[in-house]
Short mmCIF file of C-alpha atoms and ligand atoms in Angstrom, two decimals:
data_model
loop_
_atom_site.label_atom_id
_atom_site.label_comp_id
_atom_site.label_asym_id
_atom_site.label_seq_id
_atom_site.Cartn_x
_atom_site.Cartn_y
_atom_site.Cartn_z
CA UNK A 197 -3.73 8.72 -23.18
CA UNK A 198 -4.18 12.24 -24.45
CA UNK A 199 -1.64 11.73 -26.97
CA UNK A 200 -3.32 8.92 -28.55
CA UNK A 201 -4.56 10.96 -31.67
CA UNK A 202 -0.68 11.75 -32.38
CA UNK A 203 -0.13 7.98 -33.40
CA UNK A 204 -0.73 6.43 -36.48
CA UNK A 205 -4.04 5.40 -37.47
CA UNK A 206 -5.16 1.71 -38.36
CA UNK A 207 -3.58 -0.11 -35.47
CA UNK A 208 -6.53 -2.79 -35.40
CA UNK A 209 -5.41 -6.12 -34.90
CA UNK A 210 -3.60 -8.39 -37.41
CA UNK A 211 -5.41 -11.04 -39.46
CA UNK A 212 -3.36 -13.85 -37.40
CA UNK A 213 -1.08 -13.65 -34.34
CA UNK A 214 -0.94 -10.83 -31.87
CA UNK A 215 -0.11 -7.29 -31.82
CA UNK A 216 3.33 -6.63 -33.34
CA UNK A 217 6.40 -6.18 -31.35
CA UNK A 218 6.61 -2.41 -32.67
CA UNK A 219 3.41 -1.52 -31.44
CA UNK A 220 3.52 -3.26 -28.23
CA UNK A 221 6.59 -1.20 -27.65
CA UNK A 222 4.82 2.08 -28.91
CA UNK A 223 1.49 1.40 -26.91
CA UNK A 224 3.51 0.05 -23.71
CA UNK A 225 5.64 3.66 -23.28
CA UNK A 226 2.08 5.44 -24.20
CA UNK A 227 0.54 3.43 -21.17
CA UNK A 228 3.56 3.60 -18.82
CA UNK A 229 3.59 7.65 -19.48
CA UNK A 230 0.15 7.20 -18.78
CA UNK A 231 0.30 5.84 -15.46
CA UNK A 232 3.41 8.37 -14.33
CA UNK A 233 0.84 11.15 -15.32
CA UNK A 234 -2.25 9.56 -13.65
CA UNK A 235 -0.04 9.34 -10.48
CA UNK A 236 1.40 13.00 -10.67
CA UNK A 237 -2.35 14.30 -11.22
CA UNK A 238 -4.23 11.96 -9.22
CA UNK A 239 -5.43 14.67 -6.81
CA UNK A 240 -7.16 16.60 -9.26
CA UNK A 241 -9.72 13.58 -9.68
CA UNK A 242 -12.45 12.95 -6.97
CA UNK A 243 -11.78 9.95 -5.20
CA UNK A 244 -15.12 8.58 -5.03
CA UNK A 245 -16.65 7.99 -8.61
CA UNK A 246 -19.03 10.73 -9.06
CA UNK A 247 -21.39 8.32 -11.36
CA UNK A 248 -24.68 7.06 -10.83
CA UNK A 249 -25.46 3.20 -11.05
CA UNK A 250 -25.89 2.35 -14.46
CA UNK A 251 -24.01 5.24 -15.88
CA UNK A 252 -21.52 3.49 -17.27
CA UNK A 253 -22.94 0.62 -18.88
CA UNK A 254 -25.55 2.74 -20.61
CA UNK A 255 -22.56 4.15 -22.59
CA UNK A 256 -21.19 0.84 -23.40
CA UNK A 257 -22.43 -1.13 -26.51
CA UNK A 258 -24.26 -4.06 -25.70
CA UNK A 259 -22.43 -6.54 -28.01
CA UNK A 260 -19.11 -6.88 -28.65
CA UNK A 261 -17.20 -5.70 -31.87
CA UNK A 262 -17.25 -8.13 -34.98
CA UNK A 263 -13.90 -6.55 -36.23
CA UNK A 264 -11.09 -5.40 -34.02
CA UNK A 265 -10.67 -2.07 -33.32
CA UNK A 266 -7.85 0.35 -33.15
CA UNK A 267 -5.90 0.78 -29.75
CA UNK A 268 -6.27 4.45 -30.10
CA UNK A 269 -9.89 4.24 -29.63
CA UNK A 270 -9.57 1.51 -26.94
CA UNK A 271 -7.18 3.98 -25.12
CA UNK A 272 -9.31 7.10 -25.68
CA UNK A 273 -12.18 5.14 -23.91
CA UNK A 274 -10.14 4.51 -20.85
CA UNK A 275 -10.05 8.47 -20.42
CA UNK A 276 -13.66 8.72 -21.57
CA UNK A 277 -15.55 5.90 -19.89
CA UNK A 278 -13.47 4.16 -17.31
CA UNK A 279 -11.86 6.89 -15.35
CA UNK A 280 -14.91 8.88 -14.35
CA UNK A 281 -16.45 5.41 -13.23
CA UNK A 282 -13.53 4.79 -11.16
CA UNK A 283 -13.20 5.32 -7.51
CA UNK A 284 -9.19 6.02 -6.95
CA UNK A 285 -7.98 3.79 -4.42
CA UNK A 286 -4.60 5.11 -4.96
CA UNK A 287 -5.57 8.81 -4.39
CA UNK A 288 -4.13 10.02 -1.22
CA UNK A 289 -7.28 11.46 0.26
CA UNK A 290 -8.92 8.00 0.09
CA UNK A 291 -9.44 7.20 3.88
CA UNK A 292 -12.15 4.48 3.62
CA UNK A 293 -12.45 0.88 4.56
CA UNK A 294 -8.84 -0.23 5.00
CA UNK A 295 -6.92 2.64 2.62
CA UNK A 296 -4.32 0.58 0.44
CA UNK A 297 -2.35 1.34 -2.40
CA UNK A 298 -0.29 0.07 -5.06
CA UNK A 299 3.51 1.09 -5.83
CA UNK A 300 5.61 1.38 -8.79
CA UNK A 301 7.53 -1.96 -8.16
CA UNK A 302 4.28 -3.72 -7.57
CA UNK A 303 2.91 -2.22 -11.05
CA UNK A 304 6.03 -3.47 -12.53
CA UNK A 305 5.90 -7.02 -10.82
CA UNK A 306 2.36 -7.30 -12.34
CA UNK A 307 3.33 -6.08 -15.66
CA UNK A 308 5.99 -8.86 -15.98
CA UNK A 309 3.61 -11.35 -14.32
CA UNK A 310 0.97 -10.85 -17.03
CA UNK A 311 3.84 -11.05 -19.89
CA UNK A 312 5.13 -14.43 -18.35
CA UNK A 313 1.53 -15.54 -18.08
CA UNK A 314 2.69 -18.75 -15.77
CA UNK A 315 0.40 -20.81 -14.41
CA UNK A 316 1.71 -22.01 -11.16
CA UNK A 317 0.01 -25.25 -10.89
CA UNK A 318 3.17 -27.96 -10.72
CA UNK A 319 6.69 -27.18 -9.82
CA UNK A 320 7.68 -27.94 -13.48
CA UNK A 321 4.96 -25.44 -14.89
CA UNK A 322 6.63 -22.67 -12.78
CA UNK A 323 10.03 -23.12 -11.04
CA UNK A 324 10.46 -19.64 -10.88
CA UNK A 325 7.04 -18.80 -9.25
CA UNK A 326 7.21 -21.82 -7.11
CA UNK A 327 10.40 -21.25 -5.46
CA UNK A 328 10.41 -17.39 -5.50
CA UNK A 329 7.36 -17.91 -3.71
CA UNK A 330 8.95 -19.96 -1.15
CA UNK A 331 11.98 -17.44 -0.59
CA UNK A 332 9.89 -14.19 -0.53
CA UNK A 333 7.79 -15.54 2.22
CA UNK A 334 10.33 -16.56 4.05
CA UNK A 335 11.77 -13.05 3.79
CA UNK A 336 8.58 -11.21 5.11
CA UNK A 337 8.28 -14.09 7.87
CA UNK A 338 11.83 -13.00 9.18
CA UNK A 339 10.47 -9.52 8.63
CA UNK A 340 7.73 -10.02 10.84
CA UNK A 341 9.85 -11.93 13.36
CA UNK A 342 7.48 -15.17 12.80
CA UNK A 343 9.44 -18.40 13.54
CA UNK A 344 10.76 -20.61 10.88
CA UNK A 345 8.11 -23.26 11.46
CA UNK A 346 5.50 -20.88 9.81
CA UNK A 347 5.56 -21.40 6.16
CA UNK A 348 4.02 -19.15 3.88
CA UNK A 349 1.87 -19.75 0.93
CA UNK A 350 0.33 -17.13 -1.47
CA UNK A 351 -3.74 -16.93 -2.04
CA UNK A 352 -5.54 -13.96 -3.82
CA UNK A 353 -7.58 -12.58 -0.64
CA UNK A 354 -7.58 -13.01 3.16
CA UNK A 355 -11.20 -14.48 2.96
CA UNK A 356 -9.72 -17.38 0.82
CA UNK A 357 -6.58 -17.67 3.02
CA UNK A 358 -8.78 -17.96 5.93
CA UNK A 359 -11.10 -20.43 4.42
CA UNK A 360 -8.18 -22.62 3.70
CA UNK A 361 -6.69 -22.15 6.96
CA UNK A 362 -9.98 -23.65 8.84
CA UNK A 363 -10.42 -26.30 6.15
CA UNK A 364 -6.69 -27.60 7.46
CA UNK A 365 -7.79 -27.39 10.91
CA UNK A 366 -10.78 -29.38 10.03
CA UNK A 367 -8.78 -31.98 8.35
CA UNK A 368 -6.96 -31.98 11.70
CA UNK A 369 -9.62 -33.32 13.51
CA UNK A 370 -9.34 -37.05 11.62
CA UNK A 371 -13.07 -37.27 11.05
CA UNK A 372 -12.59 -38.38 7.64
CA UNK A 373 -14.64 -35.55 6.14
CA UNK A 374 -12.38 -34.98 3.03
CA UNK A 375 -13.39 -38.71 2.05
CA UNK A 376 -16.96 -38.91 3.33
CA UNK A 377 -18.05 -35.40 3.57
CA UNK A 378 -20.62 -34.06 6.40
CA UNK A 379 -23.80 -34.56 4.93
CA UNK A 380 -25.85 -37.18 5.81
CA UNK A 381 -23.66 -38.63 8.78
CA UNK A 382 -25.26 -39.19 12.02
CA UNK A 383 -21.74 -39.83 13.53
CA UNK A 384 -20.56 -35.89 13.46
CA UNK A 385 -20.92 -33.93 16.26
CA UNK A 386 -21.34 -30.25 15.44
CA UNK A 387 -18.25 -28.99 14.68
CA UNK A 388 -17.44 -25.46 16.33
CA UNK A 389 -15.33 -22.46 15.12
CA UNK A 390 -14.79 -19.51 17.69
CA UNK A 391 -14.42 -15.96 16.76
CA UNK A 392 -15.13 -12.60 18.21
CA UNK A 393 -18.09 -10.71 17.22
CA UNK A 394 -15.61 -8.30 15.64
CA UNK A 395 -14.26 -10.87 13.37
CA UNK A 396 -14.55 -10.19 9.82
CA UNK A 397 -17.33 -11.68 7.96
CA UNK A 398 -14.72 -13.65 5.66
CA UNK A 399 -14.74 -15.98 8.48
CA UNK A 400 -18.54 -16.83 8.54
CA UNK A 401 -18.30 -17.25 4.79
CA UNK A 402 -15.29 -19.39 5.12
CA UNK A 403 -17.49 -21.39 7.29
CA UNK A 404 -20.28 -21.57 5.09
CA UNK A 405 -18.39 -22.46 2.05
CA UNK A 406 -16.85 -25.41 3.74
CA UNK A 407 -20.32 -26.67 4.35
CA UNK A 408 -19.92 -26.32 8.46
CA UNK A 409 -22.91 -23.94 8.13
CA UNK A 410 -23.33 -20.93 9.94
CA UNK A 411 -24.55 -22.49 13.30
CA UNK A 412 -20.66 -23.63 13.48
CA UNK A 413 -19.52 -20.15 14.29
CA UNK A 414 -19.65 -19.23 18.09
CA UNK A 415 -19.19 -15.40 18.20
CA UNK A 416 -17.79 -14.57 21.63
CA UNK A 417 -18.39 -10.95 23.13
CA UNK A 418 -15.67 -8.27 23.36
CA UNK A 419 -14.51 -6.01 26.28
CA UNK A 420 -14.86 -2.21 25.92
CA UNK A 421 -12.10 -2.01 23.78
CA UNK A 422 -13.71 -4.36 21.25
CA UNK A 423 -10.95 -7.11 22.14
CA UNK A 424 -12.10 -11.24 22.34
CA UNK A 425 -13.18 -11.72 26.04
CA UNK A 426 -10.74 -14.76 26.44
CA UNK A 427 -12.61 -15.90 29.64
CA UNK A 428 -15.94 -15.90 27.63
CA UNK A 429 -14.14 -17.87 25.01
CA UNK A 430 -13.07 -20.44 27.30
CA UNK A 431 -16.78 -21.00 28.93
CA UNK A 432 -18.14 -20.90 25.28
CA UNK A 433 -15.82 -23.92 24.54
CA UNK A 434 -16.63 -25.64 27.88
CA UNK A 435 -20.29 -25.37 27.50
CA UNK A 436 -19.92 -26.47 23.88
CA UNK A 437 -17.81 -29.50 25.16
CA UNK A 438 -20.80 -30.58 27.78
CA UNK A 439 -23.42 -30.22 24.90
CA UNK A 440 -21.55 -32.75 22.93
CA UNK A 441 -20.13 -30.21 20.37
CA UNK A 442 -16.55 -30.49 18.75
CA UNK A 443 -14.63 -27.51 19.37
CA UNK A 444 -11.72 -27.47 16.96
CA UNK A 445 -10.65 -23.90 15.80
CA UNK A 446 -10.38 -20.46 17.43
CA UNK A 447 -10.04 -17.40 14.70
CA UNK A 448 -8.27 -14.60 16.66
CA UNK A 449 -8.07 -11.00 14.94
CA UNK A 450 -5.33 -8.90 15.22
CA UNK A 451 -6.32 -5.56 13.58
CA UNK A 452 -10.35 -5.96 13.45
CA UNK A 453 -12.16 -4.50 10.60
CA UNK A 454 -14.32 -1.95 12.58
CA UNK A 455 -11.89 -0.51 14.83
CA UNK A 456 -8.45 -2.52 14.39
CA UNK A 457 -8.65 -3.63 17.97
CA UNK A 458 -6.32 -6.48 18.82
CA UNK A 459 -7.73 -9.75 20.26
CA UNK A 460 -5.36 -11.09 23.19
CA UNK A 461 -3.57 -13.87 21.29
CA UNK A 462 -1.33 -14.72 24.38
CA UNK A 463 -4.01 -15.68 26.37
CA UNK A 464 -6.07 -17.37 23.53
CA UNK A 465 -3.11 -19.25 22.35
CA UNK A 466 -3.08 -20.84 25.92
CA UNK A 467 -7.04 -21.48 25.43
CA UNK A 468 -6.33 -23.30 22.23
CA UNK A 469 -3.27 -25.21 23.40
CA UNK A 470 -5.48 -26.59 26.33
CA UNK A 471 -8.01 -27.75 24.25
CA UNK A 472 -5.73 -28.93 21.48
CA UNK A 473 -7.50 -26.69 19.32
CA UNK A 474 -6.01 -24.73 16.01
CA UNK A 475 -5.49 -21.16 16.29
CA UNK A 476 -5.86 -19.06 13.17
CA UNK A 477 -4.98 -15.44 13.39
CA UNK A 478 -6.50 -13.13 10.80
CA UNK A 479 -3.73 -10.21 10.83
CA UNK A 480 -5.10 -9.23 7.36
CA UNK A 481 -4.77 -5.50 7.66
CA UNK A 482 -2.25 -5.15 10.51
CA UNK A 483 0.40 -8.07 10.52
CA UNK A 484 2.49 -5.87 8.39
CA UNK A 485 2.96 -3.49 11.33
CA UNK A 486 5.07 -5.95 13.07
CA UNK A 487 7.84 -5.35 10.61
CA UNK A 488 8.32 -1.69 12.37
CA UNK A 489 10.48 -2.71 15.10
CA UNK A 490 9.02 -0.77 17.81
CA UNK A 491 5.31 -2.51 16.77
CA UNK A 492 6.91 -6.15 16.58
CA UNK A 493 4.57 -7.04 19.72
CA UNK A 494 1.35 -6.40 18.09
CA UNK A 495 1.58 -10.14 16.88
CA UNK A 496 2.40 -11.27 20.47
CA UNK A 497 1.79 -14.65 21.09
CA UNK A 498 1.23 -15.67 17.25
CA UNK A 499 4.21 -17.84 17.02
CA UNK A 500 2.30 -20.40 18.54
CA UNK A 501 -0.62 -19.93 16.54
CA UNK A 502 -1.26 -22.60 14.02
CA UNK A 503 -1.97 -20.27 11.12
CA UNK A 504 -2.15 -16.74 10.26
CA UNK A 505 -3.25 -14.66 7.26
CA UNK A 506 -1.91 -11.05 6.38
CA UNK A 507 -2.58 -9.04 3.24
CA UNK A 508 0.42 -7.53 1.48
CA UNK A 509 -2.10 -5.94 -0.62
CA UNK A 510 -3.59 -3.87 2.42
CA UNK A 511 -0.66 -2.28 3.96
CA UNK A 512 2.56 -3.36 2.07
CA UNK A 513 1.88 -1.16 -1.31
CA UNK A 514 1.14 -4.54 -3.20
CA UNK A 515 -1.38 -4.19 -5.89
CA UNK A 516 -4.41 -6.39 -5.45
CA UNK A 517 -4.57 -9.23 -4.80
CA UNK A 518 -1.91 -10.93 -2.98
CA UNK A 519 -2.75 -12.47 0.67
CA UNK A 520 -0.05 -14.83 2.64
CA UNK A 521 -1.20 -17.54 4.87
CA UNK A 522 1.31 -18.65 7.38
CA UNK A 523 0.77 -22.25 8.09
CA UNK A 524 2.40 -24.60 10.83
CA UNK A 525 1.07 -27.82 9.34
CA UNK A 526 1.25 -27.78 5.24
CA UNK A 527 1.02 -31.41 5.57
CA UNK A 528 -2.82 -30.97 6.44
CA UNK A 529 -3.52 -28.14 4.23
CA UNK A 530 -2.07 -30.47 1.73
CA UNK A 531 -4.15 -33.50 2.84
CA UNK A 532 -7.49 -31.47 2.59
CA UNK A 533 -6.72 -30.38 -0.86
CA UNK A 534 -4.24 -32.42 -2.95
CA UNK A 535 -5.53 -34.32 -5.62
CA UNK A 536 -3.30 -35.57 -8.44
CA UNK A 537 -5.12 -36.89 -11.48
CA UNK A 538 -2.63 -38.70 -14.30
CA UNK A 539 -2.06 -35.63 -16.24
CA UNK A 540 -0.85 -33.95 -13.51
CA UNK A 541 1.87 -36.65 -12.42
CA UNK A 542 5.38 -35.33 -12.75
CA UNK A 543 8.38 -37.20 -11.63
CA UNK A 544 9.72 -34.64 -9.23
CA UNK A 545 6.53 -34.05 -7.26
CA UNK A 546 7.57 -35.89 -4.17
CA UNK A 547 10.74 -33.44 -3.93
CA UNK A 548 9.03 -30.21 -4.65
CA UNK A 549 6.24 -27.83 -3.69
CA UNK A 550 3.53 -27.91 -5.95
CA UNK A 551 1.01 -24.75 -5.51
CA UNK A 552 -1.99 -27.06 -6.56
CA UNK A 553 -1.65 -29.24 -3.64
CA UNK A 554 -2.23 -26.66 -1.22
CA UNK A 555 -5.81 -25.15 -2.40
CA UNK A 556 -8.74 -25.45 -4.62
CA UNK A 557 -7.38 -23.79 -7.39
CA UNK A 558 -4.94 -25.74 -9.93
CA UNK A 559 -3.29 -22.78 -11.67
CA UNK A 560 -2.28 -19.73 -9.77
CA UNK A 561 -0.83 -16.26 -10.92
CA UNK A 562 2.84 -15.31 -10.45
CA UNK A 563 1.97 -12.96 -7.64
CA UNK A 564 5.39 -13.07 -5.61
CA UNK A 565 7.19 -11.43 -8.35
CA UNK A 566 5.53 -8.23 -7.15
CA UNK A 567 6.15 -8.95 -3.57
CA UNK A 568 9.33 -9.59 -4.31
CA UNK A 569 10.22 -6.59 -6.20
CA UNK A 570 8.75 -4.17 -3.49
CA UNK A 571 10.57 -5.85 -0.83
CA UNK A 572 14.02 -5.41 -2.83
CA UNK A 573 13.16 -1.74 -3.88
CA UNK A 574 11.96 -0.52 -0.35
CA UNK A 575 13.72 -2.95 1.56
CA UNK A 576 12.57 -3.77 5.56
CA UNK A 577 13.63 -0.14 6.71
CA UNK A 578 11.72 1.34 4.01
CA UNK A 579 8.24 -0.38 4.35
CA UNK A 580 8.91 0.03 7.94
CA UNK A 581 9.66 3.67 7.72
CA UNK A 582 6.11 4.19 5.60
CA UNK A 583 4.05 2.28 7.88
CA UNK A 584 5.13 4.24 10.99
CA UNK A 585 4.28 7.32 9.30
CA UNK A 586 1.07 6.10 8.56
CA UNK A 587 0.38 5.15 12.53
CA UNK A 588 2.12 8.72 13.43
CA UNK A 589 -0.59 10.72 11.06
CA UNK A 590 -3.48 8.41 12.69
CA UNK A 591 -2.28 9.70 16.04
CA UNK A 592 -1.80 13.27 14.82
CA UNK A 593 -5.41 13.10 13.41
CA UNK A 594 -6.84 11.23 16.90
CA UNK A 595 -4.78 14.00 18.88
CA UNK A 596 -7.14 16.65 16.79
CA UNK A 597 -10.15 14.63 17.42
CA UNK A 598 -9.54 14.52 21.12
CA UNK A 599 -8.54 18.32 21.64
CA UNK A 600 -11.96 19.31 19.91
CA UNK A 601 -15.15 19.84 21.78
CA UNK A 602 -17.32 18.84 18.19
CA UNK A 603 -15.86 15.33 18.20
CA UNK A 604 -14.81 12.45 20.06
CA UNK A 605 -12.74 9.13 19.61
CA UNK A 606 -14.61 6.13 19.49
CA UNK A 607 -12.00 3.31 20.13
CA UNK A 608 -8.35 3.42 20.77
CA UNK A 609 -5.94 3.84 17.81
CA UNK A 610 -3.37 1.00 17.88
CA UNK A 611 -2.14 0.98 14.17
CA UNK A 612 -3.41 3.81 11.57
CA UNK A 613 -7.19 3.49 11.54
CA UNK A 614 -9.14 6.43 13.67
CA UNK A 615 -12.41 5.62 14.83
CA UNK A 616 -14.30 8.76 15.88
CA UNK A 617 -17.67 10.77 15.70
CA UNK A 618 -19.27 14.29 15.70
CA UNK A 619 -21.11 15.03 19.02
CA UNK A 620 -23.09 18.04 19.41
CA UNK A 621 -25.58 18.72 22.53
CA UNK A 622 -29.32 19.73 22.27
CA UNK A 623 -30.73 20.18 25.97
CA UNK A 624 -33.19 17.93 27.28
CA UNK A 625 -32.70 15.08 24.99
CA UNK A 626 -32.99 11.34 26.09
CA UNK A 627 -30.03 8.62 25.44
CA UNK A 628 -31.73 7.22 22.76
CA UNK A 629 -32.84 10.19 20.96
CA UNK A 630 -29.74 11.67 21.01
CA UNK A 631 -28.34 8.22 19.62
CA UNK A 632 -30.38 8.54 16.78
CA UNK A 633 -29.89 12.22 16.00
CA UNK A 634 -26.19 11.62 16.42
CA UNK A 635 -26.05 8.62 13.97
CA UNK A 636 -27.80 10.49 11.18
CA UNK A 637 -25.66 13.50 11.86
CA UNK A 638 -22.73 11.63 11.34
CA UNK A 639 -23.77 9.69 8.30
CA UNK A 640 -24.85 13.14 6.90
CA UNK A 641 -21.41 14.40 7.63
CA UNK A 642 -19.51 11.33 5.98
CA UNK A 643 -22.04 11.37 2.60
CA UNK A 644 -21.36 15.32 2.38
CA UNK A 645 -17.45 15.09 2.58
CA UNK A 646 -17.52 11.87 -0.11
CA UNK A 647 -19.55 14.01 -2.18
CA UNK A 648 -17.19 16.76 -2.27
CA UNK A 649 -14.69 14.41 -4.13
CA UNK A 650 -11.95 15.70 -1.89
CA UNK A 651 -12.00 12.83 0.25
CA UNK A 652 -13.30 9.45 0.88
CA UNK A 653 -14.26 8.07 4.42
CA UNK A 654 -16.30 5.06 5.39
CA UNK A 655 -18.16 4.01 8.66
CA UNK A 656 -19.06 1.68 11.18
CA UNK A 657 -21.55 0.70 14.22
CA UNK A 658 -19.89 0.58 17.63
CA UNK A 659 -22.62 -0.13 20.52
CA UNK A 660 -25.14 1.22 18.15
CA UNK A 661 -23.64 4.18 17.30
CA UNK A 662 -22.70 5.43 13.73
CA UNK A 663 -18.70 5.90 13.62
CA UNK A 664 -16.72 7.52 11.28
CA UNK A 665 -13.25 5.41 10.03
CA UNK A 666 -10.16 7.37 8.68
CA UNK A 667 -8.08 4.85 7.58
CA UNK A 668 -4.40 5.79 6.83
CA UNK A 669 -2.31 3.13 4.30
CA UNK A 670 -1.56 5.15 1.17
CA UNK A 671 1.97 5.45 0.28
CA UNK A 672 1.10 8.91 -1.29
CA UNK A 673 -0.86 10.28 2.04
CA UNK A 674 1.19 13.13 3.87
CA UNK A 675 0.20 15.39 6.65
CA UNK A 676 -1.22 17.83 4.13
CA UNK A 677 -3.91 15.38 3.20
CA UNK A 678 -4.83 14.49 6.94
CA UNK A 679 -4.92 18.18 7.70
CA UNK A 680 -7.25 18.71 4.69
CA UNK A 681 -10.00 16.13 5.36
CA UNK A 682 -10.06 17.57 9.15
CA UNK A 683 -10.59 20.89 7.82
CA UNK A 684 -13.29 19.48 5.58
CA UNK A 685 -14.85 17.42 8.22
CA UNK A 686 -15.22 20.55 10.40
CA UNK A 687 -16.33 22.49 7.12
CA UNK A 688 -19.42 19.90 6.78
CA UNK A 689 -20.14 19.86 10.69
CA UNK A 690 -20.53 23.38 10.71
CA UNK A 691 -22.69 23.69 7.48
CA UNK A 692 -24.80 20.49 8.89
CA UNK A 693 -25.19 22.02 12.37
CA UNK A 694 -26.40 25.67 10.79
CA UNK A 695 -28.75 23.51 8.61
CA UNK A 696 -30.34 20.94 10.86
CA UNK A 697 -31.13 24.25 13.24
CA UNK A 698 -33.02 26.14 10.49
N1 LIG B 2137 -9.88 -10.00 7.57
C1 LIG B 2137 -9.77 -8.67 8.27
C2 LIG B 2137 -9.56 -8.39 9.36
C3 LIG B 2137 -10.16 -7.46 7.12
O1 LIG B 2137 -10.19 -6.14 7.33
C4 LIG B 2137 -10.84 -7.88 5.59
C5 LIG B 2137 -11.07 -6.76 4.88
O2 LIG B 2137 -10.97 -5.68 5.01
C6 LIG B 2137 -10.47 -9.24 5.52
C7 LIG B 2137 -10.26 -10.34 6.26
C8 LIG B 2137 -11.10 -9.68 3.88
O3 LIG B 2137 -9.88 -9.28 3.20
P1 LIG B 2137 -9.84 -9.84 1.87
O4 LIG B 2137 -10.65 -8.62 0.85
O5 LIG B 2137 -8.56 -9.83 1.28
O6 LIG B 2137 -10.86 -11.20 1.33
#
């Protein structure tokens, strides 16, 4: 917003109504210019916000303005106050958590969606949103090679998608939980959900939210590559049945959060079918990889699942938020959530889909617009090309780790996430001491790298060992950025090793 001073003064809000069309156009152009410049120069900014807790709050007035302020002043504060307090998720050297990024067509989709301000609750309040969502998600389904029985529905996040999937599974057990609830009922057995110990915490949160209680979750052990042990799953279900519990839902993960491991869905599907249980697949991060023809097999078995979640806001260049739930039994989802008071009744309600029938929310944002624009702009091939390149970069980084004596890989690299850690030997050290020392060493390297502002990495713990995670998912990340973070890691390794030897 550097040019804001050149603009006319007095652009404060008019006494009534919105900003004039002329001013909207002027500031709109300025904001688009600002965003273009932000992306052109984003690499000059520190990836991780270099602020302390409370820094931003201390600079903001504690009470709201009585009178409207000029847009120039508001925009100037974006530069002065907001940008320094941002961790830049769109920075190409953002490698933490699951790296993600927005894209230009996605931003345009968001902008238009804000202009339309649709509340997609009933078909008639939002024909465009309702029908574009159905068509766009069917395109995406075809791109993923999922079968036509999987119907897509957009929620905000995977946490919410999975919670709705578990609710639909529970509706399917015919225990009148919608009508009578669960509390105070002596006739209900303990309902059980099974997920691997590597499953995302959102599954447990969904279970808590649905009132099933944390004890409803049975965590299944994983093998040495962090994949659910299907045999242990079957044993746990058998044991629970003998104890009088009601196993009703299995959650498999394709692309776990810590290591991106892939649960053996084809074997798990067999178990789900044998015990007539709902199988939900959490492919929040890795699902989009199935768009790449040679990676299609990552969703092997998922065509027999009851539901599957994937997040275009993770690895499909879609601005946060947009999560897609594919579900084979929309009727159960609808039965779990549809409630139509008189003031929402419409003549066409039996012929159309109304968003509010499939979830907790009444109004929903027009999210499909941005995904539709992204798929049209990049095309299936363009999206596949970008995901393929991210996987290539991850394999390249992993090859440097493998070739080095100072680092080791901590897990296989099926997608674009590398789990690795620094190793250094001290003569005569015991196992536990070594683990503790290396944990501290790796944490120190990570914090040192992040403090430079030149890259941002996160960590996890595997078998008690602190492991660094390098996730590649940003549309602007190139080999140069990956090489630079490798050099930086090695620089910090040497600096901290010398430091600890003193
Ligand atoms: N599932 C998996 C495998 C994830 O990795 C994550 C987040 O990283 C989630 C679910 C939760 O995603 P969301 O933030 O969309 O709720």
